[in-house]
Coordinates of C-alpha atoms and ligand atoms in Angstrom, one line a residue:
M37 CA -7.3 20.4 13.0
A38 CA -6.5 16.8 13.3
V39 CA -4.6 15.2 10.6
A40 CA -5.1 11.3 10.0
V41 CA -2.0 10.2 8.4
I42 CA -1.6 7.1 6.3
L43 CA 2.2 6.7 5.5
L44 CA 3.6 4.5 2.6
G45 CA 7.4 3.6 2.5
L46 CA 9.5 3.2 5.6
G47 CA 12.8 3.6 4.6
G48 CA 15.4 6.2 5.6
V49 CA 13.1 9.1 4.4
G50 CA 9.8 7.7 5.8
R51 CA 11.2 7.0 9.2
A52 CA 12.6 10.4 9.6
V53 CA 9.2 11.8 8.3
L54 CA 7.5 9.6 11.2
A55 CA 9.9 10.6 13.8
R56 CA 9.3 14.5 12.6
L57 CA 5.7 13.6 12.8
R58 CA 5.8 12.1 16.2
A59 CA 7.8 15.3 17.7
S60 CA 5.5 17.6 16.2
S61 CA 3.7 20.1 18.3
P62 CA 0.2 21.3 17.8
A63 CA 1.3 24.3 19.5
V64 CA 3.3 25.0 16.3
T65 CA 1.6 23.3 13.6
G66 CA -1.6 24.1 14.8
T67 CA -2.4 20.7 13.6
E68 CA -2.6 17.6 15.3
F69 CA -1.3 14.6 13.6
T70 CA -1.9 11.0 14.5
I71 CA -0.6 8.2 12.3
V72 CA -3.3 5.9 11.6
A73 CA -1.6 3.3 9.3
V74 CA 1.9 2.6 7.7
A75 CA 3.0 0.6 4.8
D76 CA 6.4 -1.0 3.3
S77 CA 6.5 -2.7 0.3
A78 CA 4.4 -5.9 1.2
S79 CA 2.3 -5.0 3.9
I80 CA 0.1 -2.1 5.8
L81 CA -0.1 -2.0 9.3
T82 CA -3.0 -0.6 10.6
A83 CA -4.6 -0.3 14.2
A84 CA -8.1 -0.6 12.9
P85 CA -9.9 -4.2 13.4
D86 CA -11.9 -3.4 9.9
P87 CA -9.5 -0.6 8.3
G88 CA -12.6 0.3 6.0
G89 CA -15.2 0.4 8.7
G90 CA -15.7 3.8 10.2
G91 CA -18.8 4.2 11.5
G92 CA -18.5 7.6 13.2
A93 CA -16.2 6.4 15.7
R94 CA -12.5 7.9 15.7
F95 CA -10.5 6.0 13.3
P96 CA -7.8 4.6 15.8
S97 CA -4.4 5.4 15.6
L98 CA -1.2 3.3 15.9
D99 CA 0.0 3.5 19.4
A100 CA 4.0 4.4 20.4
P101 CA 4.8 0.8 21.3
T102 CA 3.7 -0.3 17.9
L103 CA 5.2 2.6 16.0
D104 CA 8.4 2.0 18.0
A105 CA 8.5 -1.5 16.8
V106 CA 8.1 -0.5 13.5
V107 CA 11.0 1.7 13.3
A108 CA 13.1 -0.9 15.1
A109 CA 11.6 -3.4 12.5
K110 CA 12.7 -1.1 9.5
E111 CA 16.0 -0.2 10.9
A112 CA 16.9 -3.9 11.1
R113 CA 15.7 -4.2 7.5
R114 CA 12.9 -6.8 8.5
P115 CA 9.6 -6.7 7.0
L116 CA 6.6 -4.4 8.4
A117 CA 4.9 -8.1 8.5
S118 CA 7.2 -9.1 11.1
V119 CA 6.2 -6.4 13.7
G120 CA 3.3 -9.1 14.2
T121 CA -0.4 -8.6 15.2
A122 CA 0.0 -8.2 19.3
G123 CA -2.6 -6.4 20.0
H124 CA -5.1 -5.5 17.9
P125 CA -3.2 -4.3 14.6
V126 CA -3.9 -5.6 11.9
V127 CA -1.3 -6.9 9.1
L128 CA -2.5 -7.0 5.4
G129 CA 0.3 -9.0 4.0
S130 CA 0.0 -8.3 0.1
R131 CA 1.5 -6.2 -2.5
V132 CA 1.2 -2.4 -1.2
C133 CA -0.1 -0.2 -4.1
G134 CA -0.7 -1.3 -7.9
G135 CA -1.3 -5.0 -7.0
G136 CA 1.8 -6.3 -7.6
G137 CA 2.3 -4.6 -11.4
S138 CA 5.4 -2.8 -11.9
G139 CA 4.4 -0.1 -13.6
G140 CA 2.8 3.1 -12.6
N141 CA -0.4 2.7 -14.7
D142 CA -2.3 -0.2 -12.9
D143 CA -6.1 0.6 -13.0
G144 CA -5.5 0.3 -8.9
S145 CA -5.7 -2.7 -6.9
A146 CA -7.1 -3.9 -4.0
E147 CA -4.6 -2.5 -1.9
D148 CA -5.4 1.0 -3.2
G149 CA -8.5 0.3 -2.6
V150 CA -7.9 -0.6 1.3
L151 CA -6.0 2.7 1.4
L152 CA -8.4 4.8 0.0
G153 CA -11.2 3.1 2.4
M154 CA -9.2 4.1 5.3
A155 CA -8.8 7.5 4.2
A156 CA -12.8 7.8 3.8
A157 CA -13.3 6.3 7.2
A158 CA -11.1 8.3 9.0
A159 CA -12.6 11.7 7.3
A160 CA -16.4 10.2 8.3
A161 CA -15.3 10.0 12.0
G162 CA -14.2 13.7 11.7
D163 CA -10.7 13.7 10.8
T164 CA -8.8 14.9 7.6
P165 CA -6.9 12.1 5.7
L166 CA -3.7 12.7 4.8
L167 CA -1.8 10.5 2.2
I168 CA 2.3 10.5 2.4
D169 CA 4.4 9.0 -0.5
A170 CA 8.2 8.3 0.9
T171 CA 8.8 5.3 -1.5
A172 CA 10.7 5.6 -4.5
S173 CA 8.2 3.3 -6.5
A174 CA 6.2 4.2 -10.1
E175 CA 3.1 2.0 -8.1
T176 CA 1.9 4.9 -6.1
T177 CA 1.0 6.9 -9.0
Q178 CA -2.4 6.0 -9.7
L179 CA -3.2 6.0 -5.9
L180 CA -2.1 9.2 -5.7
V181 CA -4.1 10.8 -8.4
A182 CA -7.0 8.6 -6.9
A183 CA -6.8 9.8 -3.7
A184 CA -6.3 13.5 -4.4
A185 CA -9.7 13.2 -7.1
A186 CA -11.1 11.6 -4.0
G187 CA -10.5 14.7 -1.7
V188 CA -7.5 13.2 0.4
R189 CA -4.8 15.6 1.1
V190 CA -1.5 13.8 -0.5
V191 CA 2.4 14.9 0.4
S192 CA 5.2 13.1 -1.6
A193 CA 8.9 12.5 -1.6
N194 CA 8.7 10.3 -4.6
K195 CA 9.6 11.9 -7.5
V196 CA 8.4 9.3 -9.7
P197 CA 4.3 10.4 -10.0
F198 CA 5.4 13.5 -11.2
S199 CA 8.0 12.3 -13.9
S200 CA 6.0 9.9 -15.7
D201 CA 3.2 10.8 -18.1
L202 CA 2.0 14.1 -18.7
P203 CA -1.6 13.2 -17.5
S204 CA -0.7 12.1 -13.8
F205 CA 1.1 15.1 -13.5
A206 CA -1.3 17.3 -14.2
A207 CA -3.6 15.5 -11.8
L208 CA -1.6 16.4 -9.3
L209 CA 0.7 19.5 -9.9
P210 CA -0.3 22.7 -11.7
S211 CA 1.5 22.8 -15.2
P212 CA 0.6 25.5 -18.1
A213 CA 1.4 22.3 -20.4
G214 CA -0.5 20.0 -18.1
D215 CA -3.7 22.0 -18.1
G216 CA -4.3 21.9 -21.7
A217 CA -5.0 18.0 -20.8
A218 CA -6.9 18.6 -18.1
A219 CA -8.8 21.3 -20.0
D220 CA -9.9 18.8 -22.5
G221 CA -11.0 16.1 -19.6
A222 CA -8.7 13.7 -19.9
S223 CA -8.6 11.2 -17.3
P224 CA -5.3 10.4 -15.9
D225 CA -5.9 6.6 -16.6
G226 CA -6.5 7.5 -20.5
G227 CA -10.4 6.6 -19.7
A228 CA -13.2 8.7 -21.2
A229 CA -13.2 12.4 -21.2
R230 CA -15.3 14.0 -18.4
P231 CA -16.8 17.5 -19.4
D232 CA -16.0 18.5 -15.8
G233 CA -12.2 17.4 -16.6
A234 CA -10.4 20.5 -15.8
A235 CA -12.3 21.9 -12.7
A236 CA -11.9 18.1 -11.0
A237 CA -8.3 18.5 -11.9
A238 CA -7.6 21.7 -10.4
R239 CA -9.8 20.9 -7.2
A240 CA -7.8 17.6 -6.8
R241 CA -4.4 19.8 -7.4
R242 CA -4.9 22.3 -4.6
L243 CA -4.7 19.0 -2.4
V244 CA -1.2 17.8 -3.5
R245 CA 2.0 19.1 -2.6
A246 CA 5.7 17.2 -3.4
E247 CA 8.1 20.1 -2.7
A248 CA 10.8 17.2 -1.7
A249 CA 10.7 15.9 -4.9
V250 CA 13.0 18.2 -6.4
A251 CA 15.1 19.6 -3.6
A252 CA 14.1 18.5 -0.4
G253 CA 13.2 21.2 2.2
T254 CA 14.9 23.9 -0.3
P255 CA 11.3 25.1 -1.7
V256 CA 11.9 25.4 -5.6
I257 CA 8.4 24.1 -6.3
A258 CA 6.7 26.5 -4.0
A259 CA 8.8 29.3 -5.8
L260 CA 8.0 28.1 -9.4
T261 CA 4.3 27.4 -8.7
R262 CA 4.3 31.2 -7.1
L263 CA 5.6 32.9 -10.3
V264 CA 3.4 30.9 -12.6
S265 CA 0.3 31.2 -10.8
S266 CA 0.9 34.9 -10.5
G267 CA 1.3 35.2 -14.3
D268 CA 4.7 35.7 -14.3
R269 CA 6.3 33.6 -17.3
V270 CA 9.7 31.5 -16.6
H271 CA 12.0 31.8 -19.3
R272 CA 15.1 29.5 -18.1
I273 CA 15.9 27.2 -14.8
V274 CA 19.6 26.5 -14.4
G275 CA 20.6 24.7 -11.3
C276 CA 22.4 22.1 -9.4
V277 CA 19.7 19.2 -8.4
S278 CA 21.5 16.3 -6.7
G279 CA 22.6 16.4 -3.3
T280 CA 24.5 13.2 -3.7
L281 CA 26.2 14.2 -7.2
G282 CA 27.1 17.4 -4.9
V283 CA 28.6 15.4 -2.4
L284 CA 30.5 13.3 -4.8
T285 CA 31.9 16.4 -6.6
T286 CA 32.8 17.8 -3.0
A287 CA 34.4 14.5 -1.7
V288 CA 36.6 13.7 -5.3
A289 CA 37.4 17.7 -5.4
A290 CA 39.2 16.6 -2.1
G291 CA 40.6 13.7 -3.1
T292 CA 38.5 10.6 -2.1
P293 CA 38.0 8.3 -4.5
L294 CA 34.6 8.1 -6.1
S295 CA 33.5 4.5 -5.5
T296 CA 34.6 5.2 -1.2
A297 CA 32.6 8.6 -1.4
V298 CA 29.6 6.8 -3.2
A299 CA 29.4 4.3 -0.7
A300 CA 29.5 7.1 2.0
A301 CA 26.6 9.0 0.3
R302 CA 24.6 5.9 0.3
A303 CA 25.2 4.9 4.1
G304 CA 24.1 8.3 5.0
G305 CA 20.9 8.2 3.2
L306 CA 21.7 10.7 0.6
T307 CA 21.4 8.3 -2.0
E308 CA 18.4 7.0 -4.0
P309 CA 17.9 3.2 -2.9
D310 CA 19.7 2.0 -5.8
P311 CA 22.5 4.8 -6.3
R312 CA 22.7 4.1 -10.0
A313 CA 19.9 6.4 -10.1
D314 CA 21.7 9.5 -8.9
L315 CA 25.1 8.5 -11.0
S316 CA 23.0 7.3 -14.5
G317 CA 21.8 11.5 -13.9
G318 CA 17.9 9.9 -14.3
D319 CA 17.2 11.2 -11.0
V320 CA 18.6 14.6 -11.8
A321 CA 16.2 14.2 -15.4
R322 CA 13.2 13.5 -13.1
K323 CA 13.5 16.7 -11.2
A324 CA 14.2 18.5 -14.3
L325 CA 11.1 17.5 -16.0
I326 CA 9.0 18.6 -12.9
M327 CA 10.5 21.9 -12.7
G328 CA 9.8 22.1 -16.8
R329 CA 6.7 21.1 -16.0
L330 CA 5.7 23.5 -13.5
A331 CA 7.1 26.4 -15.8
G332 CA 4.9 25.3 -18.7
L333 CA 7.6 23.6 -20.6
P334 CA 5.6 21.2 -23.2
A335 CA 7.9 18.7 -22.1
P336 CA 7.0 15.0 -23.9
G337 CA 8.5 12.7 -21.1
L338 CA 11.9 11.9 -19.4
D339 CA 12.9 9.6 -22.5
A340 CA 13.1 13.0 -24.2
I341 CA 15.7 14.6 -22.0
P342 CA 19.4 13.9 -23.1
V343 CA 21.4 12.7 -20.6
E344 CA 25.2 12.8 -20.1
P345 CA 25.7 10.4 -16.5
F346 CA 27.7 11.4 -14.3
V347 CA 29.9 8.6 -14.9
G348 CA 30.3 6.5 -18.2
R349 CA 27.7 4.2 -19.4
P350 CA 30.2 1.1 -18.7
H351 CA 30.4 2.0 -15.1
L352 CA 26.5 1.9 -14.8
A353 CA 26.3 -1.7 -16.1
A354 CA 28.7 -3.4 -14.0
G355 CA 26.9 -5.7 -11.4
G356 CA 23.5 -6.6 -12.6
D357 CA 20.5 -5.9 -10.3
D358 CA 23.5 -6.3 -7.2
V359 CA 23.7 -2.8 -6.3
D360 CA 26.9 -4.4 -3.7
A361 CA 28.6 -6.0 -6.7
W362 CA 28.0 -2.8 -8.9
L363 CA 29.9 -0.7 -5.6
A364 CA 32.7 -3.5 -5.8
A365 CA 33.4 -2.9 -9.6
L366 CA 32.9 1.1 -9.3
P367 CA 37.0 2.2 -8.5
A368 CA 36.9 1.5 -12.4
A369 CA 35.3 4.9 -12.5
D370 CA 37.4 7.0 -9.7
A371 CA 39.9 7.9 -12.4
A372 CA 37.9 9.4 -14.8
A373 CA 35.5 11.2 -12.4
A374 CA 38.4 12.9 -10.7
A375 CA 39.5 14.6 -13.9
A376 CA 35.7 15.7 -14.4
V377 CA 35.9 17.5 -11.1
A378 CA 39.5 18.5 -11.2
A379 CA 38.2 20.7 -14.6
G380 CA 36.3 22.6 -12.3
H381 CA 33.0 21.1 -13.9
R382 CA 29.7 20.6 -12.2
Y383 CA 26.6 18.4 -12.9
V384 CA 24.0 20.8 -14.1
V385 CA 20.7 20.7 -15.1
T386 CA 19.4 23.2 -17.9
V387 CA 15.4 24.2 -18.8
D388 CA 14.9 26.3 -21.8
V389 CA 11.2 26.9 -21.7
A390 CA 11.1 29.3 -24.6
K391 CA 13.3 26.7 -26.7
G392 CA 11.6 23.7 -25.2
T393 CA 14.9 21.9 -24.3
V394 CA 16.1 20.2 -21.4
A395 CA 19.7 19.2 -20.8
V396 CA 21.4 17.4 -18.1
G397 CA 25.0 16.7 -17.5
W398 CA 28.7 17.9 -16.9
A399 CA 29.2 21.7 -17.4
A400 CA 31.6 24.2 -17.2
L401 CA 30.2 27.3 -14.9
P402 CA 30.7 30.7 -16.7
P403 CA 32.2 33.1 -14.5
G404 CA 29.8 35.0 -12.0
S405 CA 27.5 31.8 -11.9
P406 CA 25.4 31.9 -9.5
L407 CA 25.9 28.0 -9.0
A408 CA 29.4 28.7 -8.2
G409 CA 30.6 27.9 -4.6
L410 CA 28.3 24.9 -4.3
A411 CA 29.5 22.1 -1.4
G412 CA 28.4 18.8 0.0
A413 CA 24.8 18.6 -0.3
A414 CA 24.0 21.7 -1.3
N415 CA 21.5 22.4 -4.1
A416 CA 21.0 26.0 -6.2
V417 CA 18.3 26.7 -8.4
A418 CA 18.5 30.0 -10.6
I419 CA 15.1 31.0 -12.3
T420 CA 14.9 33.7 -15.2
S421 CA 11.6 35.3 -15.8
D422 CA 9.9 38.0 -17.2
C423 CA 10.0 39.7 -13.5
Y424 CA 13.3 38.4 -12.5
P425 CA 15.3 39.3 -16.0
P426 CA 19.6 37.5 -16.3
G427 CA 21.5 39.2 -13.3
E428 CA 18.4 39.8 -11.2
E429 CA 17.3 35.7 -11.0
L430 CA 15.5 34.2 -8.5
L431 CA 17.8 32.2 -6.6
L432 CA 17.4 29.3 -4.2
R433 CA 19.9 27.5 -2.4
G434 CA 20.4 24.9 0.3
S435 CA 20.8 21.8 1.2
G436 CA 19.2 19.3 -1.3
A437 CA 19.2 15.6 0.3
G438 CA 19.5 14.0 3.6
V439 CA 16.5 12.1 5.2
D440 CA 16.1 15.1 7.7
V441 CA 15.9 18.1 5.5
T442 CA 13.8 16.0 3.4
A443 CA 11.3 15.2 5.9
L444 CA 11.5 18.7 7.0
G445 CA 10.1 19.4 3.5
V446 CA 7.4 16.8 3.8
L447 CA 6.4 18.2 7.1
A448 CA 6.1 21.7 5.8
D449 CA 4.0 20.7 3.0
A450 CA 1.9 18.5 5.2
V451 CA 1.4 21.5 7.5
E452 CA 0.4 23.9 5.0
L453 CA -2.2 21.4 3.3
A454 CA -3.6 20.8 7.0
H455 CA -4.6 24.5 6.8
T456 CA -6.0 23.9 3.4
A457 CA -9.6 24.6 3.1
D458 CA -11.6 21.3 2.3
V459 CA -12.5 21.2 -1.4
R460 CA -14.5 18.3 -1.7
P461 CA -16.3 15.5 0.6
L462 CA -15.1 12.1 0.4
Ligands
NDP69 N1 17.4 10.6 0.8 C1 17.1 12.1 0.1 O1 17.8 12.7 0.8 C2 15.4 12.5 -0.3 C3 14.9 11.1 -0.8 N2 13.9 11.6 -1.6 C4 13.2 10.6 -2.3 O2 12.5 10.1 -1.0 C5 12.0 8.5 -1.5 C6 12.4 7.7 -0.2 O3 13.7 7.4 0.1 P1 14.6 6.5 1.0 O4 13.7 6.6 2.2 O5 16.0 6.8 0.5 O6 14.1 5.3 -0.1 P2 14.4 3.3 0.7 O7 14.6 2.6 -0.4 O8 15.4 3.9 2.0 O9 12.7 3.4 1.2 C7 11.8 3.2 0.2 C8 10.3 2.7 1.3 O10 9.3 2.3 0.6 C9 8.9 0.9 0.7 N3 8.0 0.7 -1.1 C10 8.6 0.6 -1.8 N4 7.4 0.3 -3.1 C11 6.4 0.5 -1.9 C12 5.2 0.2 -2.4 N5 4.5 -0.3 -3.5 N6 4.2 0.8 -1.6 C13 4.3 1.0 -0.1 N7 6.1 1.4 0.4 C14 6.8 1.0 -0.7 C15 10.1 0.4 0.8 O11 9.6 -0.9 1.3 P3 10.4 -2.2 1.6 O12 11.2 -1.6 3.1 O13 9.5 -3.4 2.1 O14 11.6 -2.2 0.8 C16 10.7 1.3 1.9 O15 10.0 1.5 2.9 C17 12.9 8.4 -2.6 O16 11.7 8.4 -3.7 C18 13.4 9.4 -2.7 O17 14.0 9.7 -4.2 C19 13.3 12.7 -2.3 C20 14.6 13.8 -1.4 C21 15.7 13.7 -0.9
LIG70 N1 19.2 11.1 -4.4 C1 18.9 12.4 -4.3 C2 17.6 12.6 -3.4 C3 16.9 13.7 -3.3 O1 16.0 13.7 -4.2 C4 19.7 13.8 -4.2 O2 20.5 13.1 -3.9 O3 19.7 14.8 -4.6

């Protein structure tokens, strides 16, 4: 099986995914991965003279020297376009995905069309196209939906497409609540209902994996999906699902000022591109929404989730759009963080499916809690269900952040999808 990979995003995670794909062995994966295109926020780089062409010839892959140059450029924080057009690679200099719109609900863009055209050309040449989203962008949402609907396999580390509107989620991942939208034939962009909507959505969802979007390489989505798809009813999910906030809690407990610990976590590739996404609790809320939707919670959306931030709201506002200026002002939050950690509290998400509620914030752990004793980037999730009653919860525990373990989660999804039977010709 030959899989032609289109990789969106060349930050810490994207580059780690690239490294893992390049190092992967067909003898182990049963799959030959080739990289046919990579993209950052402004450009797509492909070896094909005519990306939409095809004509039956094998879609050209980016060679090792070109990929080395890509990695060097992005490590040095240079744009992909700076890699140039030496040899035959073509750089399309334009906003990638969504045509420059800031929201996730654009109807599609010329660049989306280019990417889908490449996937179709790769398929026509006999390869299995795979789109990997390693961005943190809302702009990829409709591309992922369109790709899966067209029969392209999709793997995402990006949680935004799965924590936006419910129809987009239902077009990408299975959910008892989302199935209602699909069964109605509602199209993800709110367009006219299609009579075959539910069947088409179910077919497309088989081609999507997003394990890294919740706990990096720790398979929380797989566990929830296995329970729900086999008819178990999930009652409650309790977890610590932020590697960043776990690392910060551990560091502060050891006497490190919060502001110092945040700078280190950012440098280590644990935080979101803007660490305020972590410290606001927003990143955890997105993970909570994804877990809740998978479990059948009729969760309206992110706005309806009450979130107590990790630091007081005034500490999130400092610095405006400038992350470095915000970090420079963060020492003002050190004392309050030290006090919360000294009280023995943890930053916890609770999804109560039966009550239809989600809560995100600091909580005292009851004695014997399965979340007790976590250190560093470790995540833990405890799921109770009909088959896993209180005291016998299904527990998942393991590293929940870091570029390498996230890339592992992405590659595991990619390998699994490579072996998923094709369900629809492009
Ligand atoms: N770090 C971790 O431990 C984990 C991270 N994740 C997720 O992985 C994702 C990536 O994280 P990280 O690598 O740290 O993020 P970075 O900000 O370092 O990298 C993001 C990359 O995406 C590119 N990009 C942004 N918008 C677009 C677009 N519209 N089309 C194509 N490319 C785009 C950026 O381009 P440019 O270089 O031009 O800015 C950049 O290369 C995030 O969604 C994060 O939540 C998930 C689990 C764990
Ligand atoms: N910033 C996130 C990264 C993974 O989603 C975290 O630390 O959990």
